[in-house]
Amino acid sequence: MGTPEFAVGTLSRLVEGGYNVVAVVTQPDKPVGRHHETLQPSQVKTYALENNIPVLQPVKMKDEIFLQQLREYRADLQVVVAFRMLPEVVWAMPRYGTFNVHAALLPKYRGAAPINWAIINGEKETGVTTFFLDHDIDTGRVIMQERFPIADDYNVEDVYDGLMTLGAEIAVKTIDLIISGDGRVESMSQEQMTDDTELPTAPKIFKDTCRINWQQNAKRINDFIRGLSPYPGAWTTLVTPDGKVTELKVYKTTKTTRPSNDEAGTIVTDSGALYVNTTDLQLQLLEIQLSGKRRMAAHDFLNGYRQIVECRVE
């Protein structure tokens, strides 16, 4: 059960490994295009059809027709990767249960956007966790975990690719472990894995979430931008001296040792490079996109927008 490319990593590993994938469950096709006249299948559906695997696309997970179809496949085990919350009637159906591959080291970063928030919060490592589903989101008993280091220059794409591969590997290990024990496998309650400290979470990200707050230090802003690049993209507003406001997306920055020489949000150019003052250091902007324009390197942007130094970001 899954929808995006991240889930295809695990599905393809199971198919190529000779596991008997009896069916795939994914989201209904998504209307796209200017008038929503075209239906776009999920990446999981596309892969499944290419490999002659039956596909189920329920609108509601408690729909009786869907439940009956699912029962008829008599699956021993259900594997969930980047899908949706399942009702008990679904996750309790197989004799070996249902486990989820989550892109974080649970119980940290429960929620819809664990990769983004781990980077935004400046974590040095993340990982993948397999756990049995229960009634709440991402709270079930943990089966296995694998760790993944987050380098200082990694963005979401770098971590996503690493965890997609690692997720496929841990899914296979978990399946083999469950099969070898005929469904009996050691697992740990997440309550046993926590102390009294507050756990970081990974709520869904909206456009307002992505707005850059320049009233912070350079490291926090740099981590924030990395944690939203390349998608959905951190953004700010570029304000001209006459008050005109344009949205500016920022995809890549780098920390410098240059101390801020003005209030946070003011812009500095030097030798073809573009900087923004923060509360401590100047942050260099490397890749940006002005609304209505293409994404480009900051030095190319400067060649066509020399009045940038008279502007500020907010």
Short mmCIF file of C-alpha atoms in Angstrom, two decimals:
data_model
loop_
_atom_site.label_atom_id
_atom_site.label_comp_id
_atom_site.label_asym_id
_atom_site.label_seq_id
_atom_site.Cartn_x
_atom_site.Cartn_y
_atom_site.Cartn_z
CA MET A 1 0.00 0.00 0.00
CA GLY A 2 1.56 3.27 -1.13
CA THR A 3 1.36 6.15 -3.57
CA PRO A 4 4.54 8.17 -4.38
CA GLU A 5 7.95 7.30 -5.79
CA PHE A 6 9.21 6.64 -2.25
CA ALA A 7 6.87 3.65 -2.06
CA VAL A 8 7.96 2.37 -5.49
CA GLY A 9 11.44 1.80 -4.06
CA THR A 10 10.08 -0.85 -1.69
CA LEU A 11 7.57 -2.31 -4.16
CA SER A 12 10.22 -2.80 -6.84
CA ARG A 13 12.58 -4.45 -4.35
CA LEU A 14 9.85 -6.95 -3.39
CA VAL A 15 8.97 -7.73 -7.01
CA GLU A 16 12.60 -8.12 -8.04
CA GLY A 17 13.25 -10.25 -4.95
CA GLY A 18 10.60 -12.75 -5.98
CA TYR A 19 8.10 -12.00 -3.21
CA ASN A 20 4.50 -12.78 -4.13
CA VAL A 21 2.93 -9.34 -4.30
CA VAL A 22 -0.73 -10.28 -4.81
CA ALA A 23 -2.05 -6.72 -5.21
CA VAL A 24 -1.28 -3.06 -4.76
CA VAL A 25 -3.50 -0.52 -3.00
CA THR A 26 -2.95 3.13 -3.94
CA GLN A 27 -4.76 6.46 -4.14
CA PRO A 28 -7.34 7.13 -6.89
CA ASP A 29 -5.99 8.78 -10.05
CA LYS A 30 -5.48 12.51 -9.55
CA PRO A 31 -7.12 15.08 -11.86
CA VAL A 32 -4.45 17.30 -13.44
CA GLY A 33 -4.28 19.93 -16.15
CA ARG A 34 -5.75 23.38 -16.46
CA HIS A 35 -9.32 22.10 -16.34
CA HIS A 36 -8.59 18.89 -14.43
CA GLU A 37 -9.50 17.02 -17.59
CA THR A 38 -6.70 14.45 -17.33
CA LEU A 39 -6.40 11.71 -14.71
CA GLN A 40 -2.85 10.99 -13.55
CA PRO A 41 -2.12 7.61 -11.92
CA SER A 42 0.13 7.38 -8.89
CA GLN A 43 3.72 6.22 -9.42
CA VAL A 44 2.91 3.05 -7.50
CA LYS A 45 0.01 2.29 -9.84
CA THR A 46 2.17 2.88 -12.90
CA TYR A 47 4.83 0.48 -11.64
CA ALA A 48 2.23 -2.13 -10.65
CA LEU A 49 0.53 -2.12 -14.05
CA GLU A 50 3.90 -2.39 -15.81
CA ASN A 51 4.50 -5.55 -13.76
CA ASN A 52 0.99 -7.01 -14.15
CA ILE A 53 0.07 -6.56 -10.48
CA PRO A 54 -3.64 -5.97 -9.70
CA VAL A 55 -4.39 -2.45 -8.43
CA LEU A 56 -7.07 -1.35 -5.95
CA GLN A 57 -7.87 2.37 -5.61
CA PRO A 58 -10.47 2.90 -2.89
CA VAL A 59 -11.84 6.37 -2.22
CA LYS A 60 -12.85 5.24 1.28
CA MET A 61 -10.90 2.58 3.14
CA LYS A 62 -14.06 1.23 4.81
CA ASP A 63 -15.95 0.78 1.54
CA GLU A 64 -17.45 -2.73 1.63
CA ILE A 65 -16.70 -3.50 -2.01
CA PHE A 66 -13.03 -2.62 -1.47
CA LEU A 67 -12.87 -4.64 1.76
CA GLN A 68 -14.32 -7.68 0.03
CA GLN A 69 -11.84 -7.35 -2.84
CA LEU A 70 -8.99 -7.10 -0.34
CA ARG A 71 -10.16 -10.18 1.57
CA GLU A 72 -10.25 -12.21 -1.64
CA TYR A 73 -6.51 -11.77 -2.13
CA ARG A 74 -5.92 -13.57 1.18
CA ALA A 75 -2.70 -11.64 1.81
CA ASP A 76 -0.52 -12.99 4.63
CA LEU A 77 1.03 -9.58 5.23
CA GLN A 78 0.43 -5.96 4.24
CA VAL A 79 3.29 -3.51 3.74
CA VAL A 80 2.52 0.22 3.91
CA VAL A 81 4.89 2.89 2.59
CA ALA A 82 3.84 6.56 2.30
CA PHE A 83 0.11 5.92 2.11
CA ARG A 84 -2.69 7.01 4.45
CA MET A 85 -4.14 6.12 7.82
CA LEU A 86 -5.83 2.70 7.75
CA PRO A 87 -8.86 1.57 9.78
CA GLU A 88 -8.51 -1.52 11.95
CA VAL A 89 -10.67 -3.57 9.60
CA VAL A 90 -7.88 -3.16 7.02
CA TRP A 91 -4.67 -3.35 9.06
CA ALA A 92 -5.90 -6.32 11.12
CA MET A 93 -6.98 -8.32 8.07
CA PRO A 94 -3.80 -10.35 7.22
CA ARG A 95 -2.77 -13.22 9.49
CA TYR A 96 0.69 -11.64 9.96
CA GLY A 97 -0.70 -8.12 10.36
CA THR A 98 0.36 -4.89 8.65
CA PHE A 99 3.60 -2.97 9.05
CA ASN A 100 4.61 0.49 7.93
CA VAL A 101 7.95 1.80 6.65
CA HIS A 102 8.36 5.28 8.14
CA ALA A 103 11.10 7.71 7.05
CA ALA A 104 12.29 8.63 10.55
CA LEU A 105 13.63 7.11 13.76
CA LEU A 106 10.39 6.71 15.65
CA PRO A 107 9.12 7.83 18.09
CA LYS A 108 10.73 11.04 16.75
CA TYR A 109 9.08 12.71 13.77
CA ARG A 110 5.69 11.09 13.70
CA GLY A 111 3.62 12.63 10.94
CA ALA A 112 3.40 13.39 7.23
CA ALA A 113 6.72 15.17 6.54
CA PRO A 114 9.48 13.49 8.59
CA ILE A 115 12.31 14.10 6.10
CA ASN A 116 11.61 17.83 5.83
CA TRP A 117 11.35 18.41 9.57
CA ALA A 118 14.49 16.42 10.45
CA ILE A 119 16.54 18.68 8.15
CA ILE A 120 14.73 21.87 9.20
CA ASN A 121 15.54 21.07 12.84
CA GLY A 122 19.23 20.58 12.05
CA GLU A 123 19.36 16.87 12.87
CA LYS A 124 22.65 15.11 12.16
CA GLU A 125 20.96 11.80 11.46
CA THR A 126 17.61 10.29 10.65
CA GLY A 127 16.63 6.84 9.43
CA VAL A 128 13.81 4.42 8.71
CA THR A 129 11.60 2.45 11.05
CA THR A 130 9.31 -0.51 10.50
CA PHE A 131 6.44 -0.84 12.94
CA PHE A 132 3.13 -2.65 13.25
CA LEU A 133 0.10 -0.47 12.63
CA ASP A 134 -2.34 0.25 15.43
CA HIS A 135 -5.15 2.73 16.07
CA ASP A 136 -3.05 5.92 16.11
CA ILE A 137 -0.70 7.48 13.55
CA ASP A 138 2.92 6.22 13.72
CA THR A 139 2.59 4.88 17.28
CA GLY A 140 2.74 1.10 16.76
CA ARG A 141 5.29 -1.36 18.09
CA VAL A 142 8.71 -0.94 16.46
CA ILE A 143 10.18 -3.93 14.64
CA MET A 144 13.43 -2.61 13.15
CA GLN A 145 15.36 0.63 12.61
CA GLU A 146 18.22 1.68 10.34
CA ARG A 147 20.11 4.98 10.69
CA PHE A 148 21.10 7.47 7.99
CA PRO A 149 23.53 10.40 8.46
CA ILE A 150 22.47 13.87 7.31
CA ALA A 151 25.46 15.78 5.92
CA ASP A 152 25.56 19.55 6.42
CA ASP A 153 24.90 20.20 2.73
CA TYR A 154 22.13 17.61 2.22
CA ASN A 155 18.71 18.80 1.14
CA VAL A 156 15.40 16.90 1.04
CA GLU A 157 16.24 15.22 -2.27
CA ASP A 158 19.52 13.81 -0.92
CA VAL A 159 17.90 12.38 2.21
CA TYR A 160 14.79 11.21 0.31
CA ASP A 161 16.91 9.17 -2.12
CA GLY A 162 18.96 7.65 0.70
CA LEU A 163 15.93 6.73 2.79
CA MET A 164 14.05 5.32 -0.21
CA THR A 165 16.87 2.80 -0.71
CA LEU A 166 17.22 2.16 3.01
CA GLY A 167 13.45 1.79 3.36
CA ALA A 168 13.37 -0.91 0.69
CA GLU A 169 16.17 -2.77 2.44
CA ILE A 170 14.55 -2.66 5.88
CA ALA A 171 11.19 -3.73 4.42
CA VAL A 172 12.76 -6.90 3.00
CA LYS A 173 14.56 -7.60 6.28
CA THR A 174 11.32 -7.11 8.20
CA ILE A 175 9.35 -9.39 5.89
CA ASP A 176 11.99 -12.11 6.16
CA LEU A 177 11.96 -11.78 9.93
CA ILE A 178 8.15 -12.07 10.10
CA ILE A 179 8.09 -15.03 7.72
CA SER A 180 10.86 -16.90 9.57
CA GLY A 181 8.93 -16.54 12.83
CA ASP A 182 5.61 -17.52 11.24
CA GLY A 183 4.26 -14.12 12.23
CA ARG A 184 5.84 -14.06 15.67
CA VAL A 185 8.47 -11.34 15.88
CA GLU A 186 9.96 -9.28 18.69
CA SER A 187 8.83 -5.69 18.70
CA MET A 188 9.13 -2.79 21.13
CA SER A 189 6.54 -0.37 22.41
CA GLN A 190 7.43 3.22 21.50
CA GLU A 191 6.69 4.17 25.10
CA GLN A 192 9.75 2.13 26.08
CA MET A 193 11.85 4.18 23.67
CA THR A 194 11.01 7.60 25.11
CA ASP A 195 11.99 9.62 28.14
CA ASP A 196 10.44 12.79 29.52
CA THR A 197 11.82 15.04 26.77
CA GLU A 198 9.40 16.44 24.21
CA LEU A 199 9.58 14.59 20.91
CA PRO A 200 9.85 16.52 17.63
CA THR A 201 6.94 15.88 15.27
CA ALA A 202 6.51 16.07 11.48
CA PRO A 203 3.18 17.75 10.65
CA LYS A 204 2.02 18.30 7.10
CA ILE A 205 3.69 21.27 5.40
CA PHE A 206 1.63 24.09 3.89
CA LYS A 207 2.70 27.18 1.94
CA ASP A 208 2.70 29.39 5.05
CA THR A 209 5.00 26.87 6.73
CA CYS A 210 7.58 27.54 4.02
CA ARG A 211 7.98 31.28 4.55
CA ILE A 212 11.48 32.23 5.68
CA ASN A 213 11.82 34.12 8.97
CA TRP A 214 14.97 36.19 8.60
CA GLN A 215 14.93 37.16 12.30
CA GLN A 216 17.02 34.08 13.14
CA ASN A 217 20.63 33.05 12.94
CA ALA A 218 22.18 31.93 9.66
CA LYS A 219 22.36 28.25 10.58
CA ARG A 220 18.66 27.97 11.39
CA ILE A 221 17.69 29.71 8.15
CA ASN A 222 20.08 27.58 6.11
CA ASP A 223 18.66 24.38 7.67
CA PHE A 224 15.13 25.62 6.99
CA ILE A 225 15.89 26.20 3.31
CA ARG A 226 17.63 22.80 2.96
CA GLY A 227 14.64 21.15 4.60
CA LEU A 228 12.27 22.48 1.92
CA SER A 229 14.45 22.10 -1.16
CA PRO A 230 13.71 21.27 -3.90
CA TYR A 231 10.07 20.80 -2.94
CA PRO A 232 7.92 22.56 -1.84
CA GLY A 233 10.57 25.29 -1.64
CA ALA A 234 11.23 27.97 0.98
CA TRP A 235 10.06 31.43 0.01
CA THR A 236 10.28 35.04 1.04
CA THR A 237 9.06 38.37 -0.30
CA LEU A 238 11.37 40.72 -2.15
CA VAL A 239 10.43 44.31 -1.35
CA THR A 240 11.62 47.17 -3.54
CA PRO A 241 12.28 50.71 -2.19
CA ASP A 242 8.92 51.85 -3.61
CA GLY A 243 7.09 49.05 -1.77
CA LYS A 244 6.53 46.62 -4.65
CA VAL A 245 6.42 43.02 -3.35
CA THR A 246 7.38 39.91 -5.33
CA GLU A 247 7.64 36.31 -4.12
CA LEU A 248 11.16 34.87 -4.19
CA LYS A 249 11.88 31.17 -3.72
CA VAL A 250 15.22 30.21 -2.22
CA TYR A 251 16.52 26.72 -3.03
CA LYS A 252 20.13 26.77 -1.94
CA THR A 253 22.20 28.83 0.48
CA THR A 254 25.46 28.47 2.33
CA LYS A 255 26.65 29.76 5.68
CA THR A 256 29.50 32.25 5.71
CA THR A 257 31.80 33.73 8.35
CA ARG A 258 30.87 37.26 7.28
CA PRO A 259 29.23 39.07 10.23
CA SER A 260 25.94 40.84 9.55
CA ASN A 261 26.48 44.54 8.97
CA ASP A 262 22.84 45.65 8.99
CA GLU A 263 19.43 44.53 10.22
CA ALA A 264 18.17 41.07 9.32
CA GLY A 265 16.65 40.89 5.82
CA THR A 266 18.83 43.53 4.21
CA ILE A 267 20.65 42.50 1.03
CA VAL A 268 24.35 42.73 0.28
CA THR A 269 26.20 42.07 -2.99
CA ASP A 270 29.93 41.57 -3.26
CA SER A 271 32.03 40.38 -6.22
CA GLY A 272 29.05 38.86 -8.02
CA ALA A 273 27.73 37.10 -4.91
CA LEU A 274 24.39 37.67 -3.16
CA TYR A 275 24.05 37.77 0.64
CA VAL A 276 21.29 38.44 3.17
CA ASN A 277 21.94 39.65 6.69
CA THR A 278 20.58 37.45 9.49
CA THR A 279 20.76 37.97 13.24
CA ASP A 280 24.42 36.89 13.34
CA LEU A 281 26.07 36.19 9.97
CA GLN A 282 25.45 36.91 6.32
CA LEU A 283 23.85 33.99 4.48
CA GLN A 284 24.89 33.55 0.86
CA LEU A 285 22.08 32.82 -1.60
CA LEU A 286 23.15 30.38 -4.32
CA GLU A 287 19.97 29.31 -6.18
CA ILE A 288 16.79 31.37 -6.31
CA GLN A 289 13.64 31.86 -8.38
CA LEU A 290 11.75 35.11 -8.73
CA SER A 291 8.00 34.69 -9.27
CA GLY A 292 7.28 34.12 -12.96
CA LYS A 293 10.92 33.44 -13.78
CA ARG A 294 13.02 30.29 -14.01
CA ARG A 295 15.19 28.94 -11.22
CA MET A 296 18.74 30.22 -11.57
CA ALA A 297 22.09 30.70 -9.89
CA ALA A 298 22.22 33.87 -7.81
CA HIS A 299 25.14 35.34 -9.79
CA ASP A 300 23.11 34.99 -13.02
CA PHE A 301 20.16 36.64 -11.31
CA LEU A 302 22.39 39.57 -10.32
CA ASN A 303 23.40 40.18 -13.93
CA GLY A 304 19.81 41.02 -14.82
CA TYR A 305 18.64 42.56 -11.54
CA ARG A 306 21.33 44.98 -10.44
CA GLN A 307 18.90 47.04 -8.32
CA ILE A 308 18.61 44.07 -5.91
CA VAL A 309 20.90 45.76 -3.40
CA GLU A 310 18.28 48.47 -2.94
CA CYS A 311 15.70 45.84 -1.94
CA ARG A 312 15.14 43.78 1.18
CA VAL A 313 13.56 40.42 2.00
CA GLU A 314 10.80 39.94 4.52
#
